Every structure is written in C-alpha cells, then in structure tokens.
mmCIF file of C-alpha atoms and ligand atoms in Angstrom:
data_model
loop_
_atom_site.group_PDB
_atom_site.id
_atom_site.type_symbol
_atom_site.label_atom_id
_atom_site.label_comp_id
_atom_site.label_asym_id
_atom_site.label_seq_id
_atom_site.Cartn_x
_atom_site.Cartn_y
_atom_site.Cartn_z
ATOM 1 C CA UNK G 1 84.058 96.286 116.485
ATOM 2 C CA UNK G 2 87.241 98.375 116.948
ATOM 3 C CA UNK G 3 87.584 101.818 115.380
ATOM 4 C CA UNK G 4 90.455 102.637 112.996
ATOM 5 C CA UNK G 5 92.234 105.813 114.069
ATOM 6 C CA UNK G 6 94.869 107.814 112.232
ATOM 7 C CA UNK G 7 97.450 108.040 114.998
ATOM 8 C CA UNK G 8 100.579 109.048 113.093
ATOM 9 C CA UNK G 9 101.477 111.097 110.006
ATOM 10 C CA UNK G 10 104.635 112.040 108.199
ATOM 11 C CA UNK G 11 105.831 113.531 104.935
ATOM 12 C CA UNK G 12 109.065 113.890 103.057
ATOM 13 C CA UNK G 13 109.984 115.705 99.859
ATOM 14 C CA UNK G 14 113.359 115.739 98.136
ATOM 15 C CA UNK G 15 115.214 119.025 98.544
ATOM 16 C CA UNK G 16 115.643 120.217 94.923
ATOM 17 C CA UNK G 17 112.934 122.640 93.839
ATOM 18 C CA UNK G 18 111.998 123.186 90.208
ATOM 19 C CA UNK G 19 110.197 126.492 89.628
ATOM 20 C CA UNK G 20 107.964 127.376 86.698
ATOM 21 C CA UNK G 21 110.752 129.615 85.416
ATOM 22 C CA UNK G 22 113.090 126.603 85.432
ATOM 23 C CA UNK G 23 110.559 124.641 83.354
ATOM 24 C CA UNK G 24 110.229 127.563 80.946
ATOM 25 C CA UNK G 25 113.879 126.911 80.057
ATOM 26 C CA UNK G 26 112.956 123.357 78.985
ATOM 27 C CA UNK G 27 109.665 123.838 77.094
ATOM 28 C CA UNK G 28 107.649 126.643 75.531
ATOM 29 C CA UNK G 29 105.737 127.810 78.608
ATOM 30 C CA UNK G 30 105.856 130.507 81.258
ATOM 31 C CA UNK G 31 105.214 131.057 84.951
ATOM 32 C CA UNK G 32 102.033 133.099 84.395
ATOM 33 C CA UNK G 33 100.405 130.387 82.218
ATOM 34 C CA UNK G 34 101.221 127.578 84.645
ATOM 35 C CA UNK G 35 100.044 129.523 87.702
ATOM 36 C CA UNK G 36 96.883 130.690 85.960
ATOM 37 C CA UNK G 37 95.877 127.237 84.617
ATOM 38 C CA UNK G 38 97.039 125.029 87.489
ATOM 39 C CA UNK G 39 97.902 127.104 90.575
ATOM 40 C CA UNK G 40 101.361 125.484 90.658
ATOM 41 C CA UNK G 41 104.421 127.659 91.334
ATOM 42 C CA UNK G 42 107.083 125.047 92.104
ATOM 43 C CA UNK G 43 107.576 121.346 92.790
ATOM 44 C CA UNK G 44 110.227 119.135 94.427
ATOM 45 C CA UNK G 45 112.140 116.774 92.167
ATOM 46 C CA UNK G 46 113.924 113.572 93.211
ATOM 47 C CA UNK G 47 117.716 113.508 93.137
ATOM 48 C CA UNK G 48 119.538 110.627 91.469
ATOM 49 C CA UNK G 49 119.626 108.621 94.708
ATOM 50 C CA UNK G 50 116.003 109.312 95.731
ATOM 51 C CA UNK G 51 113.546 106.511 95.020
ATOM 52 C CA UNK G 52 109.914 105.898 96.003
ATOM 53 C CA UNK G 53 111.138 103.611 98.805
ATOM 54 C CA UNK G 54 113.724 106.054 100.209
ATOM 55 C CA UNK G 55 111.222 108.943 100.273
ATOM 56 C CA UNK G 56 108.646 106.613 101.823
ATOM 57 C CA UNK G 57 111.024 105.425 104.556
ATOM 58 C CA UNK G 58 111.593 109.036 105.690
ATOM 59 C CA UNK G 59 107.843 109.770 105.747
ATOM 60 C CA UNK G 60 107.057 106.453 107.467
ATOM 61 C CA UNK G 61 109.592 106.897 110.267
ATOM 62 C CA UNK G 62 108.109 110.346 110.978
ATOM 63 C CA UNK G 63 104.582 108.867 111.044
ATOM 64 C CA UNK G 64 105.705 106.105 113.418
ATOM 65 C CA UNK G 65 107.391 108.712 115.648
ATOM 66 C CA UNK G 66 104.143 110.679 115.907
ATOM 67 C CA UNK G 67 102.204 107.488 116.694
ATOM 68 C CA UNK G 68 104.956 106.394 119.110
ATOM 69 C CA UNK G 69 104.795 102.960 117.512
ATOM 70 C CA UNK G 70 107.705 100.593 116.859
ATOM 71 C CA UNK G 71 107.927 99.300 113.265
ATOM 72 C CA UNK G 72 107.993 95.765 114.708
ATOM 73 C CA UNK G 73 104.428 96.289 115.919
ATOM 74 C CA UNK G 74 103.071 96.885 112.405
ATOM 75 C CA UNK G 75 100.835 94.126 111.046
ATOM 76 C CA UNK G 76 100.321 95.580 107.568
ATOM 77 C CA UNK G 77 102.010 97.982 105.146
ATOM 78 C CA UNK G 78 100.158 99.198 102.058
ATOM 79 C CA UNK G 79 102.124 101.351 99.653
ATOM 80 C CA UNK G 80 100.029 103.184 97.080
ATOM 81 C CA UNK G 81 102.138 104.488 94.233
ATOM 82 C CA UNK G 82 101.820 105.407 90.567
ATOM 83 C CA UNK G 83 105.596 105.209 90.098
ATOM 84 C CA UNK G 84 106.634 101.914 91.737
ATOM 85 C CA UNK G 85 110.305 101.167 92.158
ATOM 86 C CA UNK G 86 109.895 97.987 90.044
ATOM 87 C CA UNK G 87 106.977 96.068 88.508
ATOM 88 C CA UNK G 88 107.921 93.578 91.203
ATOM 89 C CA UNK G 89 108.917 93.215 93.997
ATOM 90 C CA UNK G 90 106.419 95.567 95.601
ATOM 91 C CA UNK G 91 107.838 98.878 96.805
ATOM 92 C CA UNK G 92 106.033 98.126 100.107
ATOM 93 C CA UNK G 93 108.360 95.137 100.697
ATOM 94 C CA UNK G 94 111.465 97.292 100.237
ATOM 95 C CA UNK G 95 110.057 99.792 102.740
ATOM 96 C CA UNK G 96 109.125 96.964 105.137
ATOM 97 C CA UNK G 97 112.727 95.749 105.117
ATOM 98 C CA UNK G 98 114.251 99.226 105.463
ATOM 99 C CA UNK G 99 112.167 100.308 108.449
ATOM 100 C CA UNK G 100 112.456 96.932 110.203
ATOM 101 C CA UNK G 101 108.749 96.057 110.208
ATOM 102 C CA UNK G 102 109.572 92.396 110.747
ATOM 103 C CA UNK G 103 106.057 91.051 111.245
ATOM 104 C CA UNK G 104 104.140 93.152 108.687
ATOM 105 C CA UNK G 105 102.629 91.834 105.473
ATOM 106 C CA UNK G 106 103.391 94.366 102.743
ATOM 107 C CA UNK G 107 101.956 95.006 99.285
ATOM 108 C CA UNK G 108 101.473 97.770 96.721
ATOM 109 C CA UNK G 109 98.130 99.138 95.668
ATOM 110 C CA UNK G 110 97.665 100.808 92.297
ATOM 111 C CA UNK G 111 94.753 103.211 91.934
ATOM 112 C CA UNK G 112 96.842 106.181 90.702
ATOM 113 C CA UNK G 113 96.162 109.432 92.554
ATOM 114 C CA UNK G 114 93.143 107.929 94.366
ATOM 115 C CA UNK G 115 95.479 105.256 95.735
ATOM 116 C CA UNK G 116 96.042 106.798 99.141
ATOM 117 C CA UNK G 117 92.298 106.933 99.890
ATOM 118 C CA UNK G 118 91.829 103.360 98.625
ATOM 119 C CA UNK G 119 94.812 102.121 100.685
ATOM 120 C CA UNK G 120 93.714 103.927 103.858
ATOM 121 C CA UNK G 121 90.249 102.430 103.435
ATOM 122 C CA UNK G 122 91.694 98.906 103.009
ATOM 123 C CA UNK G 123 93.830 99.308 106.142
ATOM 124 C CA UNK G 124 90.877 100.729 108.111
ATOM 125 C CA UNK G 125 88.666 97.813 107.002
ATOM 126 C CA UNK G 126 91.307 95.307 108.123
ATOM 127 C CA UNK G 127 91.481 97.015 111.523
ATOM 128 C CA UNK G 128 87.708 97.244 111.895
ATOM 129 C CA UNK G 129 87.328 93.550 111.035
ATOM 130 C CA UNK G 130 89.558 92.758 114.013
ATOM 131 C CA UNK G 131 92.141 90.907 111.916
ATOM 132 C CA UNK G 132 94.964 93.430 112.499
ATOM 133 C CA UNK G 133 95.780 96.187 115.004
ATOM 134 C CA UNK G 134 98.418 98.441 113.423
ATOM 135 C CA UNK G 135 98.878 99.485 109.804
ATOM 136 C CA UNK G 136 101.120 101.821 107.841
ATOM 137 C CA UNK G 137 99.698 103.405 104.699
ATOM 138 C CA UNK G 138 102.035 105.187 102.308
ATOM 139 C CA UNK G 139 101.725 107.325 99.198
ATOM 140 C CA UNK G 140 105.074 107.807 97.480
ATOM 141 C CA UNK G 141 106.111 109.063 94.064
ATOM 142 C CA UNK G 142 109.005 109.928 91.830
ATOM 143 C CA UNK G 143 106.793 110.631 88.826
ATOM 144 C CA UNK G 144 109.448 113.023 87.521
ATOM 145 C CA UNK G 145 111.172 109.859 86.206
ATOM 146 C CA UNK G 146 108.174 109.120 83.962
ATOM 147 C CA UNK G 147 107.510 112.600 82.679
ATOM 148 C CA UNK G 148 108.598 113.671 79.212
ATOM 149 C CA UNK G 149 110.468 116.891 79.938
ATOM 150 C CA UNK G 150 109.764 117.937 76.353
ATOM 151 C CA UNK G 151 105.973 117.678 76.752
ATOM 152 C CA UNK G 152 104.587 120.921 78.151
ATOM 153 C CA UNK G 153 101.143 119.353 78.663
ATOM 154 C CA UNK G 154 102.413 117.065 81.408
ATOM 155 C CA UNK G 155 105.851 118.138 82.667
ATOM 156 C CA UNK G 156 104.466 121.253 84.372
ATOM 157 C CA UNK G 157 102.112 119.251 86.584
ATOM 158 C CA UNK G 158 103.940 116.659 88.641
ATOM 159 C CA UNK G 159 106.205 116.748 91.696
ATOM 160 C CA UNK G 160 107.901 114.099 93.830
ATOM 161 C CA UNK G 161 107.344 113.276 97.507
ATOM 162 C CA UNK G 162 105.935 110.866 100.045
ATOM 163 C CA UNK G 163 103.388 110.871 102.847
ATOM 164 C CA UNK G 164 102.372 108.228 105.369
ATOM 165 C CA UNK G 165 99.687 107.518 107.955
ATOM 166 C CA UNK G 166 99.775 105.065 110.858
ATOM 167 C CA UNK G 167 96.347 103.548 111.543
ATOM 168 C CA UNK G 168 95.620 101.821 114.851
ATOM 169 C CA UNK G 169 92.742 99.947 116.438
ATOM 170 C CA UNK G 170 91.010 101.478 119.453
ATOM 171 C CA UNK G 171 87.693 101.040 121.238
ATOM 172 C CA UNK G 172 87.335 104.818 121.376
ATOM 173 C CA UNK G 173 84.836 106.010 118.709
ATOM 174 C CA UNK G 174 86.261 108.110 115.857
ATOM 175 C CA UNK G 175 88.877 107.666 113.161
ATOM 176 C CA UNK G 176 87.781 106.526 109.703
ATOM 177 C CA UNK G 177 83.997 106.957 109.639
ATOM 178 C CA UNK G 178 83.166 106.162 106.019
ATOM 179 C CA UNK G 179 84.697 105.764 102.577
ATOM 180 C CA UNK G 180 83.619 105.374 98.961
ATOM 181 C CA UNK G 181 85.751 104.017 96.119
ATOM 182 C CA UNK G 182 84.841 104.206 92.407
ATOM 183 C CA UNK G 183 86.368 103.221 89.092
ATOM 184 C CA UNK G 184 85.516 103.609 85.406
ATOM 185 C CA UNK G 185 87.929 101.765 83.143
ATOM 186 C CA UNK G 186 86.179 103.103 80.043
ATOM 187 C CA UNK G 187 88.254 106.221 80.679
ATOM 188 C CA UNK G 188 91.524 104.277 80.964
ATOM 189 C CA UNK G 189 93.035 105.961 77.905
ATOM 190 C CA UNK G 190 92.752 109.469 79.370
ATOM 191 C CA UNK G 191 95.827 109.082 81.542
ATOM 192 C CA UNK G 192 98.339 106.323 80.899
ATOM 193 C CA UNK G 193 101.865 105.034 81.217
ATOM 194 C CA UNK G 194 101.853 102.206 78.685
ATOM 195 C CA UNK G 195 105.437 101.018 78.368
ATOM 196 C CA UNK G 196 107.150 98.305 80.404
ATOM 197 C CA UNK G 197 103.974 96.351 81.219
ATOM 198 C CA UNK G 198 102.874 93.011 79.737
ATOM 199 C CA UNK G 199 101.128 94.578 76.742
ATOM 200 C CA UNK G 200 104.067 96.773 75.762
ATOM 201 C CA UNK G 201 107.185 95.186 77.267
ATOM 202 C CA UNK G 202 110.163 97.521 77.037
ATOM 203 C CA UNK G 203 111.812 97.394 73.612
ATOM 204 C CA UNK G 204 113.723 99.881 71.486
ATOM 205 C CA UNK G 205 110.424 100.620 69.729
ATOM 206 C CA UNK G 206 108.496 101.392 72.937
ATOM 207 C CA UNK G 207 111.354 103.644 73.957
ATOM 208 C CA UNK G 208 111.331 105.352 70.572
ATOM 209 C CA UNK G 209 107.546 105.837 70.800
ATOM 210 C CA UNK G 210 107.866 107.375 74.285
ATOM 211 C CA UNK G 211 105.603 104.741 75.851
ATOM 212 C CA UNK G 212 107.579 104.994 79.102
ATOM 213 C CA UNK G 213 106.235 108.521 79.614
ATOM 214 C CA UNK G 214 102.973 109.718 81.178
ATOM 215 C CA UNK G 215 100.454 110.486 78.445
ATOM 216 C CA UNK G 216 97.395 112.510 79.248
ATOM 217 C CA UNK G 217 94.305 114.021 77.710
ATOM 218 C CA UNK G 218 94.358 117.004 80.080
ATOM 219 C CA UNK G 219 90.952 118.380 79.126
ATOM 220 C CA UNK G 220 89.261 114.991 79.519
ATOM 221 C CA UNK G 221 90.877 114.422 82.952
ATOM 222 C CA UNK G 222 89.900 117.955 83.984
ATOM 223 C CA UNK G 223 86.251 117.390 82.982
ATOM 224 C CA UNK G 224 86.155 114.030 84.787
ATOM 225 C CA UNK G 225 87.765 115.430 87.947
ATOM 226 C CA UNK G 226 85.378 118.376 88.224
ATOM 227 C CA UNK G 227 82.432 115.988 87.715
ATOM 228 C CA UNK G 228 83.375 113.472 90.423
ATOM 229 C CA UNK G 229 85.160 115.339 93.251
ATOM 230 C CA UNK G 230 82.181 117.063 94.869
ATOM 231 C CA UNK G 231 79.846 114.127 94.307
ATOM 232 C CA UNK G 232 82.239 111.645 95.964
ATOM 233 C CA UNK G 233 82.624 113.912 99.011
ATOM 234 C CA UNK G 234 78.827 114.141 99.418
ATOM 235 C CA UNK G 235 78.466 110.380 99.007
ATOM 236 C CA UNK G 236 81.038 109.665 101.765
ATOM 237 C CA UNK G 237 79.408 112.274 104.031
ATOM 238 C CA UNK G 238 75.956 110.710 103.546
ATOM 239 C CA UNK G 239 77.402 107.308 104.404
ATOM 240 C CA UNK G 240 78.723 108.796 107.658
ATOM 241 C CA UNK G 241 75.316 110.415 108.329
ATOM 242 C CA UNK G 242 76.716 113.928 107.902
ATOM 243 C CA UNK G 243 76.438 116.992 105.706
ATOM 244 C CA UNK G 244 78.997 119.603 104.656
ATOM 245 C CA UNK G 245 77.899 121.663 107.699
ATOM 246 C CA UNK G 246 79.510 119.069 109.976
ATOM 247 C CA UNK G 247 82.890 119.322 108.246
ATOM 248 C CA UNK G 248 85.825 121.459 109.396
ATOM 249 C CA UNK G 249 88.267 120.536 106.612
ATOM 250 C CA UNK G 250 88.322 119.148 103.097
ATOM 251 C CA UNK G 251 91.698 117.760 102.043
ATOM 252 C CA UNK G 252 91.519 117.205 98.286
ATOM 253 C CA UNK G 253 93.987 115.583 95.908
ATOM 254 C CA UNK G 254 96.264 118.435 94.853
ATOM 255 C CA UNK G 255 96.248 118.269 91.054
ATOM 256 C CA UNK G 256 95.033 121.668 89.941
ATOM 257 C CA UNK G 257 93.745 124.669 91.898
ATOM 258 C CA UNK G 258 90.890 125.157 89.399
ATOM 259 C CA UNK G 259 89.664 121.593 89.989
ATOM 260 C CA UNK G 260 89.614 122.228 93.753
ATOM 261 C CA UNK G 261 87.801 125.547 93.174
ATOM 262 C CA UNK G 262 85.093 123.770 91.156
ATOM 263 C CA UNK G 263 84.667 121.154 93.896
ATOM 264 C CA UNK G 264 84.302 123.937 96.477
ATOM 265 C CA UNK G 265 81.549 125.565 94.377
ATOM 266 C CA UNK G 266 79.750 122.223 93.989
ATOM 267 C CA UNK G 267 79.896 121.636 97.745
ATOM 268 C CA UNK G 268 78.931 125.282 98.452
ATOM 269 C CA UNK G 269 81.881 125.490 100.841
ATOM 270 C CA UNK G 270 84.377 128.363 101.125
ATOM 271 C CA UNK G 271 87.907 127.676 99.882
ATOM 272 C CA UNK G 272 89.133 128.545 103.401
ATOM 273 C CA UNK G 273 87.845 125.135 104.483
ATOM 274 C CA UNK G 274 90.138 123.407 101.970
ATOM 275 C CA UNK G 275 93.739 122.575 102.758
ATOM 276 C CA UNK G 276 95.556 123.492 99.557
ATOM 277 C CA UNK G 277 99.290 123.344 98.873
ATOM 278 C CA UNK G 278 99.442 122.505 95.157
ATOM 279 C CA UNK G 279 101.316 125.791 94.701
ATOM 280 C CA UNK G 280 104.451 124.410 96.402
ATOM 281 C CA UNK G 281 104.424 120.735 95.482
ATOM 282 C CA UNK G 282 102.553 120.308 92.184
ATOM 283 C CA UNK G 283 100.685 117.034 91.774
ATOM 284 C CA UNK G 284 102.461 114.422 93.902
ATOM 285 C CA UNK G 285 99.802 111.823 93.000
ATOM 286 C CA UNK G 286 99.297 109.339 95.873
ATOM 287 C CA UNK G 287 101.412 111.475 98.221
ATOM 288 C CA UNK G 288 99.391 114.668 97.819
ATOM 289 C CA UNK G 289 96.675 113.982 100.423
ATOM 290 C CA UNK G 290 99.019 112.878 103.252
ATOM 291 C CA UNK G 291 101.421 115.756 102.482
ATOM 292 C CA UNK G 292 98.552 118.266 102.674
ATOM 293 C CA UNK G 293 97.343 116.591 105.890
ATOM 294 C CA UNK G 294 100.756 116.874 107.556
ATOM 295 C CA UNK G 295 100.897 120.558 106.609
ATOM 296 C CA UNK G 296 97.384 120.998 107.960
ATOM 297 C CA UNK G 297 98.492 119.606 111.318
ATOM 298 C CA UNK G 298 101.773 121.544 111.374
ATOM 299 C CA UNK G 299 99.964 124.808 110.602
ATOM 300 C CA UNK G 300 97.576 123.993 113.463
ATOM 301 C CA UNK G 301 94.555 123.889 111.192
ATOM 302 C CA UNK G 302 93.572 120.282 111.924
ATOM 303 C CA UNK G 303 92.529 119.761 115.545
ATOM 304 C CA UNK G 304 91.363 116.793 117.604
ATOM 305 C CA UNK G 305 87.647 116.228 117.034
ATOM 306 C CA UNK G 306 87.607 117.874 113.580
ATOM 307 C CA UNK G 307 85.672 116.084 110.859
ATOM 308 C CA UNK G 308 87.760 115.869 107.716
ATOM 309 C CA UNK G 309 86.957 114.743 104.187
ATOM 310 C CA UNK G 310 89.709 113.336 101.975
ATOM 311 C CA UNK G 311 88.724 113.317 98.315
ATOM 312 C CA UNK G 312 90.681 112.386 95.210
ATOM 313 C CA UNK G 313 90.685 111.191 91.611
ATOM 314 C CA UNK G 314 93.174 109.702 89.237
ATOM 315 C CA UNK G 315 94.096 107.459 86.320
ATOM 316 C CA UNK G 316 92.065 104.309 85.883
ATOM 317 C CA UNK G 317 89.846 106.218 86.021
ATOM 318 C CA UNK G 318 89.441 106.083 89.790
ATOM 319 C CA UNK G 319 87.976 108.363 92.427
ATOM 320 C CA UNK G 320 86.990 108.202 96.057
ATOM 321 C CA UNK G 321 86.391 110.015 99.325
ATOM 322 C CA UNK G 322 86.715 109.317 103.020
ATOM 323 C CA UNK G 323 85.322 110.943 106.155
ATOM 324 C CA UNK G 324 87.551 110.926 109.232
ATOM 325 C CA UNK G 325 87.196 112.186 112.751
ATOM 326 C CA UNK G 326 90.663 113.462 113.579
ATOM 327 C CA UNK G 327 91.818 111.981 116.871
ATOM 328 C CA UNK G 328 95.629 112.055 116.917
ATOM 329 C CA UNK G 329 97.986 109.636 118.670
ATOM 330 C CA UNK G 330 96.665 107.065 121.148
ATOM 331 C CA UNK G 331 97.728 107.625 124.786
ATOM 332 C CA UNK G 332 101.345 106.498 125.168
ATOM 333 C CA UNK G 333 102.098 103.466 127.330
ATOM 334 C CA UNK G 334 105.844 103.546 126.602
ATOM 335 C CA UNK G 335 108.311 105.621 124.600
ATOM 336 C CA UNK G 336 109.619 104.028 121.417
ATOM 337 C CA UNK G 337 112.155 105.378 118.937
ATOM 338 C CA UNK G 338 111.245 104.152 115.444
ATOM 339 C CA UNK G 339 114.384 105.694 113.874
ATOM 340 C CA UNK G 340 116.561 103.296 115.911
ATOM 341 C CA UNK G 341 114.778 100.343 114.320
ATOM 342 C CA UNK G 342 115.715 101.707 110.905
ATOM 343 C CA UNK G 343 119.423 101.617 111.790
ATOM 344 C CA UNK G 344 119.126 98.051 113.041
ATOM 345 C CA UNK G 345 117.002 97.117 109.993
ATOM 346 C CA UNK G 346 119.896 97.916 107.630
ATOM 347 C CA UNK G 347 122.202 95.601 109.587
ATOM 348 C CA UNK G 348 119.539 92.896 109.815
ATOM 349 C CA UNK G 349 118.882 93.097 106.082
ATOM 350 C CA UNK G 350 122.610 92.733 105.331
ATOM 351 C CA UNK G 351 122.870 89.675 107.637
ATOM 352 C CA UNK G 352 119.820 88.094 105.992
ATOM 353 C CA UNK G 353 121.166 88.636 102.480
ATOM 354 C CA UNK G 354 124.542 87.193 103.469
ATOM 355 C CA UNK G 355 122.917 84.142 105.096
ATOM 356 C CA UNK G 356 120.758 83.657 101.992
ATOM 357 C CA UNK G 357 123.913 83.771 99.845
ATOM 358 C CA UNK G 358 125.704 81.186 102.029
ATOM 359 C CA UNK G 359 122.613 78.978 102.111
ATOM 360 C CA UNK G 360 122.582 79.156 98.285
ATOM 361 C CA UNK G 361 126.153 77.835 98.071
ATOM 362 C CA UNK G 362 125.387 74.832 100.313
ATOM 363 C CA UNK G 363 122.092 74.162 98.553
ATOM 364 C CA UNK G 364 123.851 74.044 95.173
ATOM 365 C CA UNK G 365 126.464 71.642 96.624
ATOM 366 C CA UNK G 366 123.689 69.348 97.889
ATOM 367 C CA UNK G 367 122.172 69.237 94.392
HETATM 368 N N1 LIG Q 401 102.332 126.366 78.622
HETATM 369 C C1 LIG Q 401 101.772 127.192 77.703
HETATM 370 N N2 LIG Q 401 100.760 126.801 76.918
HETATM 371 C C2 LIG Q 401 100.315 125.528 77.048
HETATM 372 C C3 LIG Q 401 100.863 124.628 77.996
HETATM 373 C C4 LIG Q 401 101.919 125.092 78.781
HETATM 374 N N3 LIG Q 401 102.518 124.313 79.719
HETATM 375 N N4 LIG Q 401 100.213 123.462 77.901
HETATM 376 C C5 LIG Q 401 99.287 123.596 76.958
HETATM 377 N N5 LIG Q 401 99.340 124.860 76.428
HETATM 378 C C6 LIG Q 401 98.517 125.449 75.388
HETATM 379 C C7 LIG Q 401 97.844 124.406 74.558
HETATM 380 O O1 LIG Q 401 98.692 123.978 73.498
HETATM 381 C C8 LIG Q 401 96.634 125.168 74.048
HETATM 382 O O2 LIG Q 401 97.019 125.975 72.959
HETATM 383 P P1 LIG Q 401 96.076 126.088 71.676
HETATM 384 O O3 LIG Q 401 94.806 126.677 72.205
HETATM 385 O O4 LIG Q 401 96.850 126.955 70.788
HETATM 386 O O5 LIG Q 401 95.910 124.686 71.197
HETATM 387 C C9 LIG Q 401 96.289 126.095 75.205
HETATM 388 O O6 LIG Q 401 97.478 126.188 75.992
HETATM 389 C C10 LIG Q 401 95.173 125.591 76.059
HETATM 390 O O7 LIG Q 401 95.451 124.222 76.376
HETATM 391 P P2 LIG Q 401 94.463 123.360 77.207
HETATM 392 O O8 LIG Q 401 94.901 121.947 77.206
HETATM 393 O O9 LIG Q 401 93.064 123.687 76.770
HETATM 394 O O10 LIG Q 401 94.680 123.992 78.650
HETATM 395 P P3 LIG Q 401 93.812 123.737 79.917
HETATM 396 O O11 LIG Q 401 93.237 124.999 80.399
HETATM 397 O O12 LIG Q 401 92.896 122.561 79.760
HETATM 398 O O13 LIG Q 401 94.934 123.307 80.985
HETATM 399 C C11 LIG Q 401 95.848 121.381 82.028
HETATM 400 C C12 LIG Q 401 95.728 122.168 80.740
HETATM 401 C C13 LIG Q 401 96.533 122.253 83.059
HETATM 402 C C14 LIG Q 401 96.703 120.141 81.768
HETATM 403 C C15 LIG Q 401 94.442 120.986 82.529
HETATM 404 O O14 LIG Q 401 93.712 120.409 81.475
HETATM 405 C C16 LIG Q 401 94.455 120.038 83.689
HETATM 406 O O15 LIG Q 401 94.913 120.341 84.766
HETATM 407 N N6 LIG Q 401 93.897 118.800 83.508
HETATM 408 C C17 LIG Q 401 93.876 117.824 84.576
HETATM 409 C C18 LIG Q 401 95.192 117.126 84.639
HETATM 410 C C19 LIG Q 401 95.362 116.310 85.885
HETATM 411 O O16 LIG Q 401 94.888 116.670 86.928
HETATM 412 N N7 LIG Q 401 96.085 115.196 85.779
HETATM 413 C C20 LIG Q 401 96.473 114.381 86.880
HETATM 414 C C21 LIG Q 401 95.405 113.428 87.267
HETATM 415 S S1 LIG Q 401 95.796 112.559 88.699
HETATM 416 C C22 LIG Q 401 96.722 111.151 88.349
HETATM 417 O O17 LIG Q 401 96.217 110.061 88.324
HETATM 418 C C23 LIG Q 401 98.182 111.261 88.083
#
C-alpha cells in the first residue's frame, strides 16, 4: 500500500489588512477586548476582485511549485470551503480550469472549519487505496462577504485567505499516519449561514432577516471547541500508535487563542509546541491550518521527520484531527513550472468556451 505524503504547500492572503481599531469604527468594540477574548489583532480582507477561486489558484500554484508537480499530473482536486463561490458549480472546478489540471476530478467538500482535515484525509485515503497518485487539497475563504459588519459578535472573528497542500503517493513510509473525523448535527444551530440554500432560497424576506449572514452562538461554539480539540488530537495519536511525547508540533484551527490555550492544557503540552498565527489572520476557516503550516515551514519550525498533529473544529458541528510525519517534496526527476500551465490554462479555457459556443449554434440549427 502506498503512503500519502504532503509534498507541496502554499498560501495566499489578500493584501488589505483590517485592524481591530478599524473594526472599532464600525461596531461598538475595541482593540483590547478583541485581543483579550480572541487573540486576534488583524485580518486580511478580500478586495472586490478576490474570490475563493482566485485566492485558491495563487495558493495552489505555490504548492505545486514546492512539490515540483505539473497541474496536468493531478488526479484529484478537493476544495474545502465554507464560503463557496456558488452553490454550484463547485469552486474546485473553477480552480481546476484556472490552473490547467486537465485530468483531475474536482469537487467541493463542506465540513466548515474542519473541512481541510476532512479533505486531506479523503485525498490521503484515495492515494493509499492505490486509485490515484497526486492530489491537491485546498482550503479557501472569503467569509468577509458573509459577515454582518454590524454584528460585533461575529465580524471581529473572521479573515480571508487560502492554503493548499499537494499530496503524492510514495513507497517511502511517512506522510499521513492517521486521521479521525467526527460530526454532531444536533449542534447545527450553533453556527449557521441559512440563506440561499434550499430551505431558505434567497428572497427579499431572507435578505431583510439577514439570513445571508453568519449567525453564531459564540459561547456554545467555544464550549464545544474546548471539549473536542484535545480529545480529537489524542484519538488520532492513539490510532497512529503515538502519544503527545512523540509530537514536535500541533497545528490547530486558528479560531481563538483561548481555545488553543485550553487544548494545550488538556494535552499537557507547552504552547511553544503549537503553531499559532490567529493574531495576524483571524479565523480563516478551512484555510487556517494550511496557512499556519506554510508559516511553520517558512519560519523553519517544521522539519523533515517531525510528527505533526492537525486538529480542528467547525460548524456542523464537525471536528477532527490528523497525525502526519512531515517529509517534504519527493526527489525531483525533472523541473516543472506550474505557473506556466496557469497562463496556458486561461487560453485553453477561452478556446473551449468559444468552441462550446460555436457547437451550440450548429446544434440549434440541427434541431
Ligand atoms: N466587543 C466588545 N464587547 C463584546 C463584543 C465585542 N466584539 N462581542 C460581545 N461583547 C460583549 C457581549 O455583549 C457581552 O456583554 P454583556 O456581558 O453585557 O452581555 C460580553 O462582551 C461578553 O460576551 P461573550 O459572548 O460572553 O464573550 P466571550 O468571552 O464568550 O467571547 C467570542 C465571545 C469571542 C465570540 C467567543 O465566544 C468565541 O470565540 N467563541 C467561539 C467562536 C468560534 O470559534 N467560531 C468559529 C467556529 S469555526 C467555523 O466553523 C467557522
């Protein structure tokens, strides 16, 4: 059975930064309160022409560059997002087209902030089963579009960004060692975005009622998160035959510093072993774990051979954890330039759309 290695990683955040002081001009809050209760100081916010797919394309190309893998060699793309570009088509398909991953199957996975762990596990399972060799897993968000900027309970929390991993098959032991995924729909009401779906299709009334905004019972989510984070990490470690003593790094979902602190106490691990960057990005939902991972690598914290635990929670309710042996890129056999495929992909996409248009004219004539 092949092993599923994380061989590439990339992140991208939109340039504009919104500080706590900026938010204090919009709602009745202040920098001290936000920092004290959440650990967040600032977050990046999407510009008008930033979308989940455009952020994801930037992160994905970087991940492919690290892995030295051409987009055309991808078999599978899973995009986990809580703020999809549309209900359908899947954001993953838009990304697939824009990076030129011509032979990849692509779909979205919705498990809110746990989505990146769930998606990475699905890709790893597909690799380990032998059915595919190369996968791209993405977490991408522009949740700022779904936040009520008049609601101080939620608008302080979220930030926009994207992160991506390339996973590849190899006979060399390592990579994804274990994973656990959990859900409890009885807590579905704690964190919701109700409008625009089949139960509440968009109408003037849903708009008036603010159903297109994130609604959250913050205290309930906080209680749930502190209950499950540590336990999920232990469960995944046990499945891998390890204990916390074997672990060099914990990379948690970056929602709230106090939640991470509680998990550290539960695990009896020092905070120094946690990669934490919630201060600079806020909660980027599915993108938070890959963004923290990329920073961990760039700051030379994560090293080859390190055992790492990813752990997260989110709406659903969902939660999960994964143990990984960090291995880095596979040995290069040739040099590829994934960014060149992106340029060609735009041209190819235009040709395909034009051909489809012409085909449509002839088809109508035949009818
Ligand atoms: N600024 C100032 N005061 C505020 C603010 C604010 N931004 N927000 C709330 N308050 C007030 C409240 O009105 C309340 O006042 P009151 O006592 O007069 O009623 C007081 O501060 C305390 O409010 P709490 O809700 O008890 O504050 P708490 O310490 O619980 O912190 C928070 C709130 C930060 C939202 C916290 O509950 C939390 O982080 N919960 C988890 C949220 C989360 O992680 N969500 C994402 C999940 S992942 C996903 O799937 C997207």
